CSV table of C-alpha atoms in Angstrom, one decimal:
chain,number,residue,atom,x,y,z
A,1,MET,CA,-2.2,14.7,37.8
A,2,SER,CA,-1.8,11.6,35.6
A,3,SER,CA,0.4,12.0,32.4
A,4,THR,CA,-2.1,9.8,30.5
A,5,VAL,CA,-5.9,10.1,29.8
A,6,ALA,CA,-7.9,7.0,30.7
A,7,VAL,CA,-10.2,5.9,27.9
A,8,PHE,CA,-13.2,3.6,28.5
A,9,ILE,CA,-15.8,1.9,26.4
A,10,SER,CA,-19.4,1.8,27.6
A,11,THR,CA,-22.5,0.1,26.2
A,12,THR,CA,-24.7,2.2,28.5
A,13,PRO,CA,-26.0,5.3,26.8
A,14,PRO,CA,-24.7,8.6,28.3
A,15,THR,CA,-27.0,10.4,30.7
A,16,SER,CA,-25.3,13.8,30.4
A,17,THR,CA,-27.0,16.4,28.2
A,18,ALA,CA,-23.9,18.4,28.0
A,19,TRP,CA,-22.6,16.5,25.0
A,20,LYS,CA,-24.1,15.9,21.5
A,21,ALA,CA,-25.4,12.4,21.1
A,22,SER,CA,-23.3,12.1,17.9
A,23,SER,CA,-20.0,12.8,19.8
A,24,ALA,CA,-17.4,10.0,19.2
A,25,VAL,CA,-15.9,10.5,22.7
A,26,ILE,CA,-17.2,12.2,25.8
A,27,LEU,CA,-14.8,13.6,28.5
A,28,GLY,CA,-15.5,13.4,32.2
A,29,ASP,CA,-13.8,13.5,35.6
A,30,ALA,CA,-12.5,9.9,35.2
A,31,GLY,CA,-11.2,10.4,31.6
A,32,ALA,CA,-12.8,9.8,28.2
A,33,THR,CA,-15.6,7.4,27.3
A,34,ILE,CA,-16.7,6.0,24.0
A,35,TYR,CA,-20.3,4.8,23.9
A,36,VAL,CA,-20.9,1.9,21.5
A,37,GLY,CA,-23.9,0.1,20.2
A,38,GLU,CA,-24.8,-3.3,18.8
A,39,GLN,CA,-23.2,-3.1,15.3
A,40,GLU,CA,-19.5,-3.8,15.7
A,41,ALA,CA,-18.6,-2.4,12.3
A,42,ASP,CA,-20.1,0.9,13.3
A,43,ASN,CA,-18.5,0.7,16.7
A,44,LEU,CA,-15.0,0.3,15.2
A,45,ARG,CA,-15.5,3.4,13.0
A,46,LYS,CA,-16.7,5.3,16.0
A,47,ILE,CA,-13.7,4.2,18.1
A,48,GLN,CA,-11.3,5.2,15.3
A,49,LYS,CA,-13.1,8.6,15.1
A,50,ALA,CA,-12.7,8.9,18.9
A,51,GLY,CA,-9.0,8.4,18.5
A,52,ARG,CA,-8.8,11.2,15.9
A,53,GLN,CA,-10.9,13.5,18.2
A,54,LEU,CA,-8.6,13.0,21.2
A,55,ASP,CA,-5.5,13.6,19.0
A,56,ALA,CA,-7.2,16.8,17.7
A,57,MET,CA,-7.7,17.9,21.3
A,58,GLY,CA,-4.0,17.6,21.9
A,59,VAL,CA,-4.0,14.5,24.0
A,60,VAL,CA,-0.5,12.9,23.7
A,61,ALA,CA,-0.9,9.8,25.8
A,62,VAL,CA,-3.8,7.5,26.7
A,63,SER,CA,-4.4,4.4,28.7
A,64,LEU,CA,-7.1,2.1,27.4
A,65,GLN,CA,-9.1,0.7,30.4
A,66,GLY,CA,-11.5,-2.1,30.9
A,67,ALA,CA,-12.4,-5.6,29.5
A,68,GLU,CA,-14.5,-4.1,26.6
A,69,TRP,CA,-11.2,-3.3,24.7
A,70,ASN,CA,-10.7,-6.4,22.5
A,71,LEU,CA,-7.8,-6.4,20.0
A,72,GLU,CA,-9.7,-5.0,17.0
A,73,ARG,CA,-11.2,-2.2,19.1
A,74,GLN,CA,-7.8,-1.2,20.4
A,75,TRP,CA,-6.4,-1.3,16.8
A,76,ALA,CA,-9.2,0.8,15.5
A,77,PHE,CA,-8.5,3.4,18.2
A,78,ALA,CA,-4.8,3.3,17.4
A,79,LYS,CA,-5.4,4.0,13.7
A,80,GLY,CA,-7.3,7.1,14.6
A,81,TYR,CA,-5.0,8.1,17.4
A,82,SER,CA,-2.0,8.4,15.2
A,83,ASP,CA,-0.8,11.9,14.4
A,84,THR,CA,1.2,12.4,11.2
A,85,LEU,CA,4.5,12.3,13.1
A,86,SER,CA,3.5,9.2,15.0
A,87,THR,CA,4.4,10.6,18.5
A,88,ASN,CA,1.2,9.7,20.5
A,89,ARG,CA,1.6,7.0,23.1
A,90,ILE,CA,-0.9,4.2,24.0
A,91,GLN,CA,-1.0,1.9,27.0
A,92,TRP,CA,-2.9,-1.2,25.8
A,93,ALA,CA,-5.7,-2.9,27.8
A,94,SER,CA,-4.6,-6.3,26.5
A,95,ASP,CA,-2.8,-8.1,23.6
A,96,ALA,CA,0.1,-5.7,24.1
A,97,GLU,CA,2.6,-7.7,22.2
A,98,GLN,CA,0.5,-8.2,19.1
A,99,LEU,CA,-0.7,-4.6,19.1
A,100,THR,CA,2.8,-3.2,19.6
A,101,SER,CA,3.9,-5.2,16.6
A,102,LEU,CA,1.0,-3.9,14.5
A,103,GLN,CA,1.6,-0.3,15.6
A,104,SER,CA,5.3,-0.5,15.0
A,105,THR,CA,4.9,-1.8,11.5
A,106,ALA,CA,2.1,0.6,10.6
A,107,ALA,CA,4.1,3.5,11.9
A,108,TRP,CA,7.1,2.5,9.9
A,109,VAL,CA,5.1,2.2,6.7
A,110,ARG,CA,3.5,5.6,7.3
A,111,ARG,CA,6.8,7.2,8.2
A,112,LEU,CA,8.4,5.8,5.0
A,113,ILE,CA,5.6,7.1,2.8
A,114,ASN,CA,5.5,10.5,4.5
A,115,LEU,CA,9.3,11.1,3.9
A,116,PRO,CA,10.0,14.1,1.7
A,117,PRO,CA,11.3,13.4,-1.8
A,118,ASN,CA,14.7,15.0,-1.0
A,119,GLU,CA,15.2,12.1,1.5
A,120,ILE,CA,13.6,9.2,-0.3
A,121,TYR,CA,14.7,8.2,-3.8
A,122,PRO,CA,15.1,4.9,-5.6
A,123,GLU,CA,18.3,3.7,-4.0
A,124,SER,CA,17.4,4.9,-0.5
A,125,LEU,CA,13.9,3.4,-0.7
A,126,ALA,CA,15.4,0.0,-1.6
A,127,GLN,CA,18.0,0.3,1.2
A,128,GLN,CA,15.4,1.3,3.8
A,129,ILE,CA,13.0,-1.5,2.9
A,130,ALA,CA,15.8,-4.1,2.8
A,131,ALA,CA,17.1,-3.0,6.2
A,132,GLN,CA,13.7,-3.3,7.8
A,133,VAL,CA,13.1,-6.8,6.3
A,134,GLN,CA,16.6,-7.9,7.3
A,135,GLN,CA,16.0,-6.6,10.8
A,136,VAL,CA,13.1,-9.1,11.3
A,137,GLY,CA,14.2,-11.8,8.9
A,138,GLY,CA,17.9,-12.0,9.8
A,139,ALA,CA,20.0,-14.5,7.8
A,140,ALA,CA,16.9,-15.7,5.9
A,141,VAL,CA,17.0,-12.4,3.9
A,142,THR,CA,19.2,-11.7,0.9
A,143,VAL,CA,19.0,-8.7,-1.4
A,144,THR,CA,19.8,-8.2,-5.1
A,145,THR,CA,19.8,-4.7,-6.5
A,146,LEU,CA,20.1,-3.5,-10.1
A,147,VAL,CA,20.8,0.2,-10.5
A,148,GLY,CA,20.7,2.5,-13.6
A,149,ASP,CA,22.0,0.9,-16.8
A,150,GLU,CA,22.3,-2.4,-15.1
A,151,LEU,CA,18.6,-2.7,-15.7
A,152,LEU,CA,19.1,-2.5,-19.4
A,153,ALA,CA,21.6,-5.4,-19.3
A,154,GLN,CA,18.9,-7.5,-17.7
A,155,GLY,CA,16.1,-6.4,-20.0
A,156,TRP,CA,14.1,-4.4,-17.5
A,157,ASN,CA,13.3,-1.6,-19.9
A,158,GLY,CA,10.2,-0.2,-18.3
A,159,ILE,CA,11.8,0.8,-15.0
A,160,HIS,CA,14.8,2.2,-16.8
A,161,THR,CA,12.7,4.2,-19.3
A,162,VAL,CA,10.7,5.9,-16.6
A,163,GLY,CA,13.7,6.7,-14.4
A,164,ARG,CA,16.4,7.6,-16.8
A,165,ALA,CA,15.8,11.4,-16.7
A,166,SER,CA,16.6,11.7,-13.0
A,167,LYS,CA,20.1,12.2,-11.6
A,168,ARG,CA,19.1,9.5,-9.1
A,169,PRO,CA,19.1,6.3,-11.1
A,170,PRO,CA,16.2,3.8,-11.2
A,171,VAL,CA,16.4,0.6,-9.2
A,172,MET,CA,15.0,-2.9,-9.2
A,173,ALA,CA,15.6,-4.6,-5.9
A,174,VAL,CA,14.7,-8.2,-5.1
A,175,ILE,CA,14.4,-8.9,-1.3
A,176,ASP,CA,14.3,-12.6,-0.9
A,177,TYR,CA,12.9,-14.0,2.4
A,178,ASN,CA,13.9,-17.7,2.4
A,179,PRO,CA,13.4,-19.2,5.9
A,180,SER,CA,14.8,-22.6,4.9
A,181,GLN,CA,17.9,-20.9,3.4
A,182,GLN,CA,17.9,-23.6,0.8
A,183,VAL,CA,19.0,-22.2,-2.6
A,184,ASP,CA,16.6,-24.3,-4.5
A,185,ALA,CA,13.6,-23.8,-2.2
A,186,PRO,CA,10.5,-23.0,-4.2
A,187,ILE,CA,9.2,-19.4,-4.1
A,188,ASP,CA,5.7,-19.4,-2.7
A,189,ALA,CA,4.8,-15.8,-3.5
A,190,VAL,CA,6.2,-12.7,-5.2
A,191,LEU,CA,5.2,-9.2,-4.1
A,192,VAL,CA,5.6,-6.5,-6.7
A,193,GLY,CA,5.6,-2.9,-5.5
A,194,LYS,CA,5.4,0.4,-7.3
A,195,GLY,CA,8.2,2.6,-6.0
A,196,ILE,CA,7.9,5.9,-7.8
A,197,THR,CA,9.6,8.1,-5.2
A,198,PHE,CA,8.5,11.3,-6.9
A,199,ASP,CA,6.1,11.7,-9.8
A,200,SER,CA,6.1,14.9,-11.8
A,201,GLY,CA,4.0,13.3,-14.5
A,202,GLY,CA,6.9,13.7,-16.9
A,203,TYR,CA,6.0,15.6,-20.1
A,204,SER,CA,2.4,14.9,-19.3
A,205,ILE,CA,3.2,17.1,-16.3
A,206,LYS,CA,0.9,17.3,-13.3
A,207,SER,CA,-0.4,20.6,-11.9
A,208,SER,CA,1.4,22.0,-8.9
A,209,GLU,CA,-1.6,21.0,-6.7
A,210,GLY,CA,-1.5,17.5,-8.2
A,211,MET,CA,2.2,17.1,-7.7
A,212,VAL,CA,2.6,18.3,-4.2
A,213,THR,CA,1.8,14.9,-2.6
A,214,MET,CA,3.6,12.8,-5.2
A,215,LYS,CA,6.1,11.7,-2.6
A,216,CYS,CA,3.5,9.1,-1.7
A,217,ASP,CA,3.7,7.4,-5.1
A,218,MET,CA,5.9,4.7,-3.6
A,219,GLY,CA,3.1,3.7,-1.3
A,220,GLY,CA,2.7,0.3,-3.0
A,221,ALA,CA,6.2,-0.7,-2.3
A,222,ALA,CA,6.0,0.5,1.3
A,223,THR,CA,2.7,-1.3,1.9
A,224,LEU,CA,4.0,-4.6,0.6
A,225,ALA,CA,7.2,-4.2,2.6
A,226,GLY,CA,5.0,-3.7,5.7
A,227,ALA,CA,3.0,-6.7,4.9
A,228,LEU,CA,6.1,-8.9,4.5
A,229,VAL,CA,7.6,-7.6,7.8
A,230,HIS,CA,4.3,-8.2,9.6
A,231,ALA,CA,4.0,-11.7,8.2
A,232,ILE,CA,7.6,-12.6,9.2
A,233,GLU,CA,6.9,-11.3,12.7
A,234,GLN,CA,3.8,-13.6,12.8
A,235,GLY,CA,5.9,-16.6,11.9
A,236,LEU,CA,5.8,-16.8,8.1
A,237,GLN,CA,7.6,-20.0,7.0
A,238,LYS,CA,7.1,-19.6,3.2
A,239,ARG,CA,9.7,-18.2,0.7
A,240,VAL,CA,8.5,-14.8,-0.4
A,241,GLN,CA,10.3,-12.3,-2.7
A,242,LEU,CA,9.5,-8.6,-2.6
A,243,VAL,CA,10.4,-6.8,-5.9
A,244,ILE,CA,10.8,-3.0,-5.6
A,245,CYS,CA,10.3,-1.3,-9.0
A,246,SER,CA,11.6,2.2,-8.3
A,247,ALA,CA,12.2,5.4,-10.2
A,248,GLU,CA,11.7,9.2,-10.1
A,249,ASN,CA,9.5,10.3,-13.0
A,250,LEU,CA,11.1,13.6,-14.0
A,251,ILE,CA,11.9,15.7,-17.0
A,252,ASP,CA,15.1,16.5,-18.8
A,253,GLY,CA,16.4,16.1,-22.4
A,254,ASN,CA,16.7,12.4,-21.8
A,255,ALA,CA,13.2,11.8,-20.5
A,256,TYR,CA,10.8,9.5,-22.3
A,257,LYS,CA,8.3,11.2,-24.5
A,258,LEU,CA,4.8,10.7,-25.9
A,259,GLY,CA,5.1,8.5,-28.9
A,260,ASP,CA,8.1,6.5,-27.7
A,261,ILE,CA,7.8,2.8,-27.8
A,262,ILE,CA,9.1,0.4,-25.1
A,263,THR,CA,9.9,-3.2,-26.0
A,264,TYR,CA,9.6,-5.4,-22.9
A,265,LYS,CA,11.5,-8.5,-22.1
A,266,ASN,CA,8.6,-10.7,-23.3
A,267,GLY,CA,8.5,-8.9,-26.6
A,268,THR,CA,5.4,-6.8,-25.9
A,269,THR,CA,5.7,-3.3,-27.4
A,270,VAL,CA,4.1,-0.4,-25.6
A,271,GLU,CA,3.4,3.1,-27.1
A,272,ILE,CA,3.6,5.9,-24.6
A,273,VAL,CA,0.6,8.2,-24.9
A,274,ASN,CA,0.8,9.5,-21.3
A,275,THR,CA,4.0,9.8,-19.4
A,276,ASP,CA,1.9,10.2,-16.2
A,277,ALA,CA,0.8,6.6,-16.6
A,278,GLU,CA,4.3,5.5,-15.5
A,279,GLY,CA,3.4,3.2,-12.6
A,280,ARG,CA,2.1,0.4,-14.9
A,281,LEU,CA,5.3,0.7,-16.9
A,282,VAL,CA,7.5,-0.2,-14.0
A,283,LEU,CA,5.2,-2.8,-12.6
A,284,ALA,CA,5.2,-4.6,-15.9
A,285,ASP,CA,8.9,-5.4,-15.4
A,286,GLY,CA,8.2,-6.7,-11.9
A,287,LEU,CA,5.4,-8.9,-13.1
A,288,LEU,CA,7.6,-10.4,-15.8
A,289,TYR,CA,10.2,-11.1,-13.1
A,290,ALA,CA,7.5,-12.8,-11.0
A,291,GLY,CA,6.6,-15.0,-13.9
A,292,GLU,CA,10.2,-16.2,-14.2
A,293,THR,CA,10.1,-17.4,-10.6
A,294,LYS,CA,7.0,-19.7,-11.2
A,295,ALA,CA,5.5,-18.6,-7.9
A,296,PRO,CA,1.9,-19.6,-7.6
A,297,LEU,CA,0.9,-16.3,-5.9
A,298,VAL,CA,1.7,-12.9,-7.3
A,299,ILE,CA,0.5,-9.7,-5.6
A,300,ASP,CA,1.2,-6.2,-6.8
A,301,ALA,CA,0.3,-3.0,-5.0
A,302,ALA,CA,0.4,0.6,-6.3
A,303,THR,CA,-1.0,4.0,-6.0
A,304,LEU,CA,-1.8,3.5,-9.6
A,305,THR,CA,-4.9,5.5,-10.7
A,306,GLY,CA,-7.0,8.4,-9.6
A,307,ALA,CA,-9.9,6.5,-11.2
A,308,ALA,CA,-9.8,3.9,-8.4
A,309,GLN,CA,-10.0,6.7,-5.8
A,310,VAL,CA,-12.9,8.2,-7.6
A,311,ALA,CA,-14.6,4.8,-7.6
A,312,VAL,CA,-14.1,3.7,-4.0
A,313,GLY,CA,-13.1,6.9,-2.2
A,314,THR,CA,-10.2,7.0,0.3
A,315,ASP,CA,-11.6,4.7,2.9
A,316,TYR,CA,-11.2,1.6,0.7
A,317,ASN,CA,-8.5,0.0,-1.4
A,318,ALA,CA,-9.5,-1.4,-4.8
A,319,LEU,CA,-8.9,-5.0,-5.8
A,320,PHE,CA,-8.6,-6.4,-9.3
A,321,SER,CA,-8.2,-10.0,-10.4
A,322,VAL,CA,-9.4,-12.5,-13.1
A,323,ASP,CA,-8.9,-15.3,-10.6
A,324,ASP,CA,-12.4,-15.3,-9.0
A,325,ALA,CA,-11.7,-17.8,-6.3
A,326,LEU,CA,-8.6,-16.0,-5.1
A,327,ALA,CA,-10.3,-12.6,-5.3
A,328,GLU,CA,-13.2,-13.9,-3.2
A,329,GLN,CA,-10.8,-15.4,-0.6
A,330,THR,CA,-8.9,-12.1,-0.4
A,331,LEU,CA,-12.1,-10.1,0.2
A,332,GLN,CA,-13.0,-12.4,3.0
A,333,THR,CA,-9.5,-12.0,4.4
A,334,ALA,CA,-9.8,-8.2,4.3
A,335,ALA,CA,-13.1,-8.4,6.2
A,336,GLN,CA,-11.5,-10.6,8.8
A,337,GLN,CA,-8.7,-8.0,9.2
A,338,HIS,CA,-11.2,-5.1,9.3
A,339,GLU,CA,-9.7,-3.4,6.3
A,340,LEU,CA,-12.0,-2.0,3.6
A,341,LEU,CA,-11.4,-3.6,0.2
A,342,TRP,CA,-13.7,-3.5,-2.8
A,343,ARG,CA,-13.4,-5.5,-6.1
A,344,LEU,CA,-13.6,-3.5,-9.3
A,345,PRO,CA,-14.2,-5.0,-12.8
A,346,LEU,CA,-11.4,-6.8,-14.7
A,347,ASN,CA,-12.0,-9.0,-17.7
A,348,THR,CA,-9.5,-10.4,-20.2
A,349,TRP,CA,-10.8,-7.9,-22.8
A,350,HIS,CA,-9.7,-5.0,-20.6
A,351,GLN,CA,-6.2,-5.7,-22.1
A,352,GLU,CA,-7.5,-4.3,-25.4
A,353,ASN,CA,-8.8,-1.0,-23.9
A,354,CYS,CA,-5.7,1.0,-24.6
A,355,PRO,CA,-5.2,0.3,-28.3
A,356,SER,CA,-2.2,1.5,-30.4
A,357,ALA,CA,-1.8,1.6,-34.1
A,358,VAL,CA,2.0,1.2,-33.9
A,359,ALA,CA,2.5,-1.1,-30.9
A,360,ASP,CA,0.8,-4.1,-29.2
A,361,THR,CA,-0.8,-1.6,-26.8
A,362,ALA,CA,-0.6,1.9,-25.5
A,363,ASN,CA,0.2,2.6,-21.9
A,364,SER,CA,-3.1,4.4,-21.4
A,365,ARG,CA,-5.6,6.4,-23.4
A,366,PRO,CA,-4.6,9.9,-24.4
A,367,GLN,CA,-7.2,11.8,-22.3
A,368,LYS,CA,-6.5,12.9,-18.7
A,369,GLY,CA,-6.9,10.1,-16.2
A,370,GLY,CA,-7.1,7.4,-18.9
A,371,GLY,CA,-10.8,8.1,-19.6
A,372,SER,CA,-13.8,6.0,-18.7
A,373,GLY,CA,-12.9,2.9,-16.7
A,374,GLY,CA,-9.4,4.1,-16.2
A,375,ALA,CA,-8.6,1.9,-13.2
A,376,SER,CA,-9.8,-1.3,-15.0
A,377,ASN,CA,-8.0,-0.4,-18.1
A,378,ALA,CA,-4.8,0.1,-16.1
A,379,ALA,CA,-5.3,-3.3,-14.5
A,380,GLY,CA,-5.9,-4.7,-18.0
A,381,PHE,CA,-2.6,-3.4,-19.1
A,382,LEU,CA,-0.9,-5.2,-16.2
A,383,LEU,CA,-2.8,-8.4,-17.1
A,384,ARG,CA,-0.7,-8.5,-20.3
A,385,PHE,CA,2.4,-9.1,-18.1
A,386,ALA,CA,0.9,-11.1,-15.2
A,387,PRO,CA,2.0,-14.8,-15.0
A,388,ASN,CA,-0.3,-17.7,-15.9
A,389,GLN,CA,-2.8,-15.4,-17.7
A,390,GLY,CA,-3.7,-13.8,-14.4
A,391,GLN,CA,-4.4,-17.0,-12.4
A,392,GLY,CA,-2.9,-16.6,-8.9
A,393,TRP,CA,-2.5,-12.8,-9.4
A,394,LEU,CA,-3.9,-10.0,-7.4
A,395,HIS,CA,-3.6,-6.3,-8.2
A,396,PHE,CA,-4.2,-3.8,-5.3
A,397,ASP,CA,-4.8,-0.2,-6.5
A,398,ILE,CA,-4.4,1.4,-3.0
A,399,ALA,CA,-6.7,4.3,-3.2
A,400,GLY,CA,-6.7,4.6,0.6
A,401,ALA,CA,-3.0,4.8,1.1
A,402,TYR,CA,-2.7,8.5,1.5
A,403,HIS,CA,-4.9,11.5,2.6
A,404,ASN,CA,-4.0,15.0,1.4
A,405,SER,CA,-5.5,16.4,4.5
A,406,GLY,CA,-6.8,14.9,7.8
A,407,THR,CA,-10.3,13.4,8.0
A,408,SER,CA,-12.5,12.2,10.8
A,409,MET,CA,-10.8,8.8,10.6
A,410,TRP,CA,-7.2,9.5,9.6
A,411,ALA,CA,-4.4,12.0,10.2
A,412,THR,CA,-2.9,13.8,7.2
A,413,GLY,CA,-0.6,11.6,5.1
A,414,ALA,CA,-0.1,7.9,4.8
A,415,THR,CA,-2.5,5.3,6.4
A,416,ALA,CA,-0.8,1.9,5.8
A,417,LEU,CA,-4.2,0.6,4.8
A,418,GLY,CA,-3.9,-2.9,3.3
A,419,PHE,CA,-0.7,-4.3,4.9
A,420,ARG,CA,-2.7,-6.5,7.3
A,421,THR,CA,-4.8,-8.0,4.5
A,422,ILE,CA,-1.7,-8.8,2.4
A,423,ALA,CA,0.2,-10.2,5.4
A,424,ALA,CA,-2.7,-12.5,6.3
A,425,THR,CA,-2.9,-13.6,2.7
A,426,LEU,CA,0.8,-14.6,2.8
A,427,LEU,CA,0.2,-16.5,6.1
A,428,LYS,CA,-2.7,-18.6,4.7
C-alpha cells in the first residue's frame, strides 16, 4: 500500500451519489479528488478546504497528481493541509522549488508565532529572526541590537516603557539586508514589526480567555521577517532594514501605569489611558527610526487591534494608508498573491481621535477596545510618527495572523497570512 494519498483535480462533476455535493474532497479507489468549477477564486477556497479535510482525516502524506495543479492551486492546498505542528508531507505536481520555498518560509513563520511564551521572549525573538535572515542573506546581513536601558540612551522610550516590568528586557533590533554591502548604500525600505512576545494587558489586564493566545502578539515581527526572507530568496537586490520592536507587557511595581506620560524622541507626548494599547507605543519608536533612514517605503505590521478583526474577520488582513496610490497598488499586489487584504479608513484627522488634556495625544480611548473606529484610531496614532506625513507608509493590522481554533480553512494557530504580499511589494 502506498505511503501517500494521491490527490487529483477534476472539472467533471462527480457521478457518485455516495458523497454530498458540497464536499470539498471525495475519496475513491485511486485516491482523493477535488471537483472544481469555473470561478477560480471559489476553486482556491475549495482546494484549501480540501487540504484541511484531508488533514482532519489523519492523512499525513499526499501526492498531487495531474496537469490541473498549477502553482496557486498547489499553494492553496498546502495552506489548508498544514497541521499546527507542520508535520504533513506534500509531493508537488510541478513548481517544486518555488513551492518548497514558500512552504518552508510559511512553516517557519507559523512555528515562530506558535512558540510558547516560555521559549520566545524579546532577545530570543530577535536572535531567531536574525539567524533566519542571515541564513538566506549571508554576508549581506548585519544586526544591531539594543537591550534594556540601552534603549533609553538612544531615546527609544516607547519600547522601554512597555517592557520595563519584565525580567526579560525589551529589545530593538535592526536587521540590515544590504546586498551591495556598501556602507553608504541608500535604504530602499524599512519594515517595522510589533514584537510583543507576551501581552498580559498590563494594569488594563486582559481576561484569562483573552490572554491565553497572547503569545501570538509578535505576529507582526514574524510576518515581516518571513516577507524579507522570501523576498531575498526570490532575488531581492534592494537594501531593506527590518526593525523588531519587542517587549513583554507584564505587571510589577515598575510597570507603566494609566496616567503616565511618555515623551518620544520627536518630542511628542503620549498619555497612557490603556496599558493594553501597547503595540502602538512600541511601533512609534520603530516608525521614528524609519524616518531617520529617509527610506521611501515604510511598512509596519502588527496584531494591533481587535477592532480590525471585528471589521474584516480572520480571513482578511486590514490595510491602512493615507497614500492612496500606494494603497491601491498594494491591494492589487495582494490580489495577485491570492492573499485577502481589505483597506479600512484612515484620514489625517484620525490623529486627533485619542485626545488628551495633558499631552499631545492619548494612546487610545479609555473604553475597552478603544471605542468606535478603534482600528482607524490606532492607525491615526501611528500616523503621528510615520515619516513624510504618511506618504510611502503602509500599516498592516494583521487580523488573520492567528486562529484561536481550527476552521474549515486553517489549522489552529498562526497562518502566516500577508508575508507573500509584503515580499512582492519589496520586489517591485
